Amino acid sequence: MTAYTLTLQIDAADLPPLQQAGEQIVLVRRLADAGRCVAWAVLALAPSHTFSWNDDYSLYASNTPNAVGNLVSVGAATTVTWQCGYRYTSVGFSSPTPDPTLGSSTVQLVNQVPAATAASMLVGLAQAYAVDGGASGTAQPLNAQTVPAQQIARFTASQAVWIYLASGLQTGMIVTTPVTATPMLDTRQVFSPALLLPFSAAAPNQTARYSSTLGSFYATST
């Protein structure tokens, strides 16, 4: 199992204007073809944070409507065994069934809740993390995909993380896909361009530092 660590740094002199803007640090995972993004973690501004996680994933199901701005309320969850299929029914997740047709880091889910009960479910992957040396908390959603009754979703693991600043967001909130260039601001929030860090077993420890000149985080050598 690989342990991943992200160190986040902000100069003390840069904190006051960010605090006045009501911004926080937002971490969003990049998963290919996995529906909408979810704010995996929203952290208070500080000169330094150490953020860590590992390879353990969960599958979750929710009745939350799939719309940007909604907070995902997890109704059921189960630990992921890769290269396996799961069924989700009115009583929860089934045990994993090995499926050699799936990739080595892919999982499949079939929504078998009757259409008369729930026409579709919100499902996705989740992961726990620890902040500043604390204990790992509850696994938090990484993505949000609507799956109609009797239909199938597949998710593949990825450790890539977007890092940016924003106001008005909370952990577990469905968000728009982060942008890596200067965005057009809207009237609801202030946010910075995002830095994408592709974590891997070969690069498990990385550092991101905020630059007031750039208005965003940048990667530094570890």
mmCIF file of C-alpha atoms in Angstrom:
data_model
loop_
_atom_site.group_PDB
_atom_site.id
_atom_site.type_symbol
_atom_site.label_atom_id
_atom_site.label_comp_id
_atom_site.label_asym_id
_atom_site.label_seq_id
_atom_site.Cartn_x
_atom_site.Cartn_y
_atom_site.Cartn_z
ATOM 1 C CA MET A 1 0.000 0.000 0.000
ATOM 2 C CA THR A 2 1.321 3.446 -0.918
ATOM 3 C CA ALA A 3 1.094 6.342 1.538
ATOM 4 C CA TYR A 4 0.751 9.792 -0.037
ATOM 5 C CA THR A 5 1.633 13.125 1.578
ATOM 6 C CA LEU A 6 0.882 16.637 0.350
ATOM 7 C CA THR A 7 2.480 19.592 2.116
ATOM 8 C CA LEU A 8 0.689 22.920 1.599
ATOM 9 C CA GLN A 9 2.478 26.211 2.330
ATOM 10 C CA ILE A 10 1.319 29.843 2.393
ATOM 11 C CA ASP A 11 3.515 32.745 3.522
ATOM 12 C CA ALA A 12 2.099 34.466 6.607
ATOM 13 C CA ALA A 13 2.183 37.810 4.757
ATOM 14 C CA ASP A 14 -0.140 36.393 2.093
ATOM 15 C CA LEU A 15 -2.804 35.181 4.517
ATOM 16 C CA PRO A 16 -4.661 38.470 5.343
ATOM 17 C CA PRO A 17 -5.954 39.244 1.806
ATOM 18 C CA LEU A 18 -6.961 35.596 1.332
ATOM 19 C CA GLN A 19 -8.788 35.625 4.654
ATOM 20 C CA GLN A 20 -10.543 38.879 3.744
ATOM 21 C CA ALA A 21 -11.763 37.185 0.566
ATOM 22 C CA GLY A 22 -13.215 34.363 2.686
ATOM 23 C CA GLU A 23 -11.140 31.780 0.849
ATOM 24 C CA GLN A 24 -10.138 28.295 1.960
ATOM 25 C CA ILE A 25 -7.882 25.604 0.493
ATOM 26 C CA VAL A 26 -9.809 23.176 -1.714
ATOM 27 C CA LEU A 27 -8.628 19.724 -2.791
ATOM 28 C CA VAL A 28 -10.448 17.951 -5.622
ATOM 29 C CA ARG A 29 -9.514 14.593 -7.099
ATOM 30 C CA ARG A 30 -9.297 14.130 -10.862
ATOM 31 C CA LEU A 31 -11.037 10.939 -11.978
ATOM 32 C CA ALA A 32 -11.551 10.289 -15.679
ATOM 33 C CA ASP A 33 -15.126 9.775 -16.943
ATOM 34 C CA ALA A 34 -16.539 9.737 -13.408
ATOM 35 C CA GLY A 35 -19.288 12.350 -13.423
ATOM 36 C CA ARG A 36 -19.074 15.600 -11.482
ATOM 37 C CA CYS A 37 -16.230 16.628 -9.192
ATOM 38 C CA VAL A 38 -16.676 16.829 -5.422
ATOM 39 C CA ALA A 39 -14.676 18.942 -2.970
ATOM 40 C CA TRP A 40 -12.754 16.113 -1.320
ATOM 41 C CA ALA A 41 -11.369 18.416 1.393
ATOM 42 C CA VAL A 42 -11.813 22.091 2.256
ATOM 43 C CA LEU A 43 -9.137 23.287 4.686
ATOM 44 C CA ALA A 44 -8.814 26.484 6.704
ATOM 45 C CA LEU A 45 -6.060 28.847 5.632
ATOM 46 C CA ALA A 46 -2.798 28.314 7.535
ATOM 47 C CA PRO A 47 0.933 28.795 6.905
ATOM 48 C CA SER A 48 1.313 25.023 6.585
ATOM 49 C CA HIS A 49 -0.803 21.879 6.348
ATOM 50 C CA THR A 50 0.267 18.240 5.977
ATOM 51 C CA PHE A 51 -2.365 16.203 4.172
ATOM 52 C CA SER A 52 -2.031 12.413 3.865
ATOM 53 C CA TRP A 53 -3.955 9.423 2.522
ATOM 54 C CA ASN A 54 -3.384 5.915 1.132
ATOM 55 C CA ASP A 55 -4.681 3.527 -1.537
ATOM 56 C CA ASP A 56 -7.851 2.479 0.285
ATOM 57 C CA TYR A 57 -11.050 3.441 -1.539
ATOM 58 C CA SER A 58 -14.750 3.052 -0.797
ATOM 59 C CA LEU A 59 -17.846 3.013 -2.991
ATOM 60 C CA TYR A 60 -20.722 5.168 -1.788
ATOM 61 C CA ALA A 61 -24.365 5.640 -2.726
ATOM 62 C CA SER A 62 -26.512 8.680 -2.039
ATOM 63 C CA ASN A 63 -29.963 10.111 -2.720
ATOM 64 C CA THR A 64 -28.523 13.626 -3.060
ATOM 65 C CA PRO A 65 -29.583 15.338 -6.318
ATOM 66 C CA ASN A 66 -26.640 15.611 -8.701
ATOM 67 C CA ALA A 67 -26.283 19.377 -8.968
ATOM 68 C CA VAL A 68 -23.363 21.743 -8.402
ATOM 69 C CA GLY A 69 -23.583 23.257 -4.921
ATOM 70 C CA ASN A 70 -25.279 20.281 -3.270
ATOM 71 C CA LEU A 71 -23.609 18.580 -0.293
ATOM 72 C CA VAL A 72 -23.380 14.832 -0.849
ATOM 73 C CA SER A 73 -25.046 12.912 1.987
ATOM 74 C CA VAL A 74 -23.651 9.363 1.940
ATOM 75 C CA GLY A 75 -26.384 6.806 2.519
ATOM 76 C CA ALA A 76 -24.329 3.620 2.217
ATOM 77 C CA ALA A 77 -20.708 2.711 1.591
ATOM 78 C CA THR A 78 -18.491 -0.330 1.172
ATOM 79 C CA THR A 79 -14.758 -0.938 0.868
ATOM 80 C CA VAL A 80 -13.554 -1.313 -2.721
ATOM 81 C CA THR A 81 -11.896 -4.462 -3.990
ATOM 82 C CA TRP A 82 -10.522 -3.642 -7.438
ATOM 83 C CA GLN A 83 -11.321 -5.706 -10.523
ATOM 84 C CA CYS A 84 -14.665 -6.636 -8.960
ATOM 85 C CA GLY A 85 -18.324 -5.910 -9.577
ATOM 86 C CA TYR A 86 -20.864 -4.774 -6.968
ATOM 87 C CA ARG A 87 -24.635 -4.633 -6.963
ATOM 88 C CA TYR A 88 -26.461 -1.873 -5.131
ATOM 89 C CA THR A 89 -29.973 -2.791 -3.968
ATOM 90 C CA SER A 90 -32.516 -1.380 -1.533
ATOM 91 C CA VAL A 91 -30.609 -3.092 1.295
ATOM 92 C CA GLY A 92 -27.183 -1.740 0.305
ATOM 93 C CA PHE A 93 -24.068 -2.999 -1.457
ATOM 94 C CA SER A 94 -23.481 -6.652 -2.299
ATOM 95 C CA SER A 95 -20.199 -8.446 -1.656
ATOM 96 C CA PRO A 96 -17.598 -8.000 -4.421
ATOM 97 C CA THR A 97 -17.640 -10.427 -7.340
ATOM 98 C CA PRO A 98 -14.311 -10.825 -9.195
ATOM 99 C CA ASP A 99 -14.490 -9.746 -12.840
ATOM 100 C CA PRO A 100 -11.323 -10.380 -14.898
ATOM 101 C CA THR A 101 -12.676 -8.204 -17.717
ATOM 102 C CA LEU A 102 -12.149 -5.117 -15.537
ATOM 103 C CA GLY A 103 -8.834 -3.332 -15.238
ATOM 104 C CA SER A 104 -6.624 -3.948 -12.228
ATOM 105 C CA SER A 105 -7.677 -0.622 -10.640
ATOM 106 C CA THR A 106 -11.272 -0.497 -11.903
ATOM 107 C CA VAL A 107 -14.506 -1.324 -10.082
ATOM 108 C CA GLN A 108 -18.014 -1.784 -11.500
ATOM 109 C CA LEU A 109 -21.361 -0.999 -9.895
ATOM 110 C CA VAL A 110 -24.859 -2.007 -11.046
ATOM 111 C CA ASN A 111 -27.798 -0.025 -9.638
ATOM 112 C CA GLN A 112 -30.440 -2.676 -8.895
ATOM 113 C CA VAL A 113 -32.733 -0.468 -6.835
ATOM 114 C CA PRO A 114 -36.143 -0.794 -8.543
ATOM 115 C CA ALA A 115 -37.032 2.163 -10.731
ATOM 116 C CA ALA A 116 -40.317 2.555 -8.851
ATOM 117 C CA THR A 117 -38.312 3.089 -5.644
ATOM 118 C CA ALA A 118 -35.571 5.339 -7.016
ATOM 119 C CA ALA A 119 -35.159 6.078 -10.707
ATOM 120 C CA SER A 120 -31.468 6.785 -10.222
ATOM 121 C CA MET A 121 -28.800 6.916 -7.535
ATOM 122 C CA LEU A 122 -25.808 9.140 -6.992
ATOM 123 C CA VAL A 123 -22.705 6.974 -6.637
ATOM 124 C CA GLY A 124 -18.953 7.373 -6.647
ATOM 125 C CA LEU A 125 -15.638 6.649 -5.005
ATOM 126 C CA ALA A 126 -14.576 7.961 -1.602
ATOM 127 C CA GLN A 127 -11.338 8.118 0.368
ATOM 128 C CA ALA A 128 -10.349 9.003 3.916
ATOM 129 C CA TYR A 129 -7.469 11.323 4.777
ATOM 130 C CA ALA A 130 -5.603 12.813 7.720
ATOM 131 C CA VAL A 131 -4.674 16.453 8.284
ATOM 132 C CA ASP A 132 -1.630 17.640 10.237
ATOM 133 C CA GLY A 133 -0.892 14.272 11.769
ATOM 134 C CA GLY A 134 -4.394 13.624 13.067
ATOM 135 C CA ALA A 135 -6.316 10.398 12.711
ATOM 136 C CA SER A 136 -7.920 9.542 9.382
ATOM 137 C CA GLY A 137 -11.560 10.522 9.277
ATOM 138 C CA THR A 138 -14.564 9.156 7.429
ATOM 139 C CA ALA A 139 -14.049 8.497 3.719
ATOM 140 C CA GLN A 140 -15.174 11.562 1.746
ATOM 141 C CA PRO A 141 -16.661 11.475 -1.778
ATOM 142 C CA LEU A 142 -14.305 12.068 -4.697
ATOM 143 C CA ASN A 143 -16.860 12.214 -7.527
ATOM 144 C CA ALA A 144 -20.609 12.144 -8.139
ATOM 145 C CA GLN A 145 -22.141 10.070 -10.929
ATOM 146 C CA THR A 146 -25.863 9.527 -11.508
ATOM 147 C CA VAL A 147 -26.690 5.904 -12.371
ATOM 148 C CA PRO A 148 -30.276 5.114 -13.479
ATOM 149 C CA ALA A 149 -31.987 1.900 -12.358
ATOM 150 C CA GLN A 150 -30.484 -1.271 -13.861
ATOM 151 C CA GLN A 151 -27.573 0.645 -15.374
ATOM 152 C CA ILE A 152 -23.844 0.341 -14.790
ATOM 153 C CA ALA A 153 -20.993 2.620 -13.716
ATOM 154 C CA ARG A 154 -17.279 1.925 -13.766
ATOM 155 C CA PHE A 155 -14.668 3.884 -11.829
ATOM 156 C CA THR A 156 -10.878 3.723 -12.088
ATOM 157 C CA ALA A 157 -8.468 4.807 -9.379
ATOM 158 C CA SER A 158 -6.393 7.949 -9.817
ATOM 159 C CA GLN A 159 -4.265 9.833 -7.311
ATOM 160 C CA ALA A 160 -4.186 13.138 -9.221
ATOM 161 C CA VAL A 161 -5.233 16.122 -7.061
ATOM 162 C CA TRP A 162 -6.300 19.655 -7.981
ATOM 163 C CA ILE A 163 -5.376 22.306 -5.384
ATOM 164 C CA TYR A 164 -6.866 25.782 -5.379
ATOM 165 C CA LEU A 165 -8.347 28.536 -3.214
ATOM 166 C CA ALA A 166 -12.043 29.373 -3.157
ATOM 167 C CA SER A 167 -14.749 30.898 -1.038
ATOM 168 C CA GLY A 168 -18.198 29.463 -0.454
ATOM 169 C CA LEU A 169 -17.290 25.758 -0.671
ATOM 170 C CA GLN A 170 -17.541 22.905 1.852
ATOM 171 C CA THR A 171 -16.120 19.406 2.074
ATOM 172 C CA GLY A 172 -18.449 17.047 0.201
ATOM 173 C CA MET A 173 -19.930 19.734 -2.055
ATOM 174 C CA ILE A 174 -20.433 18.999 -5.757
ATOM 175 C CA VAL A 175 -18.311 21.512 -7.676
ATOM 176 C CA THR A 176 -17.476 22.458 -11.225
ATOM 177 C CA THR A 177 -14.295 21.034 -12.751
ATOM 178 C CA PRO A 178 -11.319 23.112 -11.568
ATOM 179 C CA VAL A 179 -9.572 25.217 -14.180
ATOM 180 C CA THR A 180 -5.817 25.570 -14.458
ATOM 181 C CA ALA A 181 -5.839 28.980 -16.182
ATOM 182 C CA THR A 182 -7.159 32.287 -14.859
ATOM 183 C CA PRO A 183 -10.925 31.741 -14.581
ATOM 184 C CA MET A 184 -13.822 34.074 -15.189
ATOM 185 C CA LEU A 185 -15.195 34.905 -11.765
ATOM 186 C CA ASP A 186 -18.887 34.693 -11.006
ATOM 187 C CA THR A 187 -20.929 36.546 -8.381
ATOM 188 C CA ARG A 188 -21.081 33.644 -5.926
ATOM 189 C CA GLN A 189 -17.467 33.013 -5.045
ATOM 190 C CA VAL A 190 -13.828 33.977 -5.489
ATOM 191 C CA PHE A 191 -11.432 31.270 -6.641
ATOM 192 C CA SER A 192 -7.930 30.809 -7.985
ATOM 193 C CA PRO A 193 -6.588 28.796 -10.893
ATOM 194 C CA ALA A 194 -5.954 25.196 -9.847
ATOM 195 C CA LEU A 195 -2.692 23.301 -9.635
ATOM 196 C CA LEU A 196 -2.907 19.651 -10.713
ATOM 197 C CA LEU A 197 -0.470 17.293 -8.989
ATOM 198 C CA PRO A 198 -0.298 13.724 -10.372
ATOM 199 C CA PHE A 199 0.619 11.627 -7.317
ATOM 200 C CA SER A 200 1.843 8.069 -7.891
ATOM 201 C CA ALA A 201 3.786 5.316 -6.173
ATOM 202 C CA ALA A 202 6.903 6.835 -7.757
ATOM 203 C CA ALA A 203 5.989 10.357 -6.557
ATOM 204 C CA PRO A 204 4.025 9.920 -3.312
ATOM 205 C CA ASN A 205 5.238 13.047 -1.506
ATOM 206 C CA GLN A 206 4.766 16.498 -2.987
ATOM 207 C CA THR A 207 4.699 20.117 -1.858
ATOM 208 C CA ALA A 208 2.552 22.986 -3.140
ATOM 209 C CA ARG A 209 3.240 26.601 -2.189
ATOM 210 C CA TYR A 210 0.979 29.614 -2.707
ATOM 211 C CA SER A 211 2.315 32.513 -4.778
ATOM 212 C CA SER A 212 0.650 35.906 -4.466
ATOM 213 C CA THR A 213 2.309 36.839 -7.761
ATOM 214 C CA LEU A 214 0.588 33.952 -9.560
ATOM 215 C CA GLY A 215 -2.544 34.054 -7.410
ATOM 216 C CA SER A 216 -2.376 30.266 -7.135
ATOM 217 C CA PHE A 217 -0.372 27.312 -5.821
ATOM 218 C CA TYR A 218 2.695 25.979 -7.617
ATOM 219 C CA ALA A 219 4.637 22.754 -7.182
ATOM 220 C CA THR A 220 7.994 22.866 -5.416
ATOM 221 C CA SER A 221 10.677 20.227 -5.109
ATOM 222 C CA THR A 222 10.367 17.941 -2.078
#
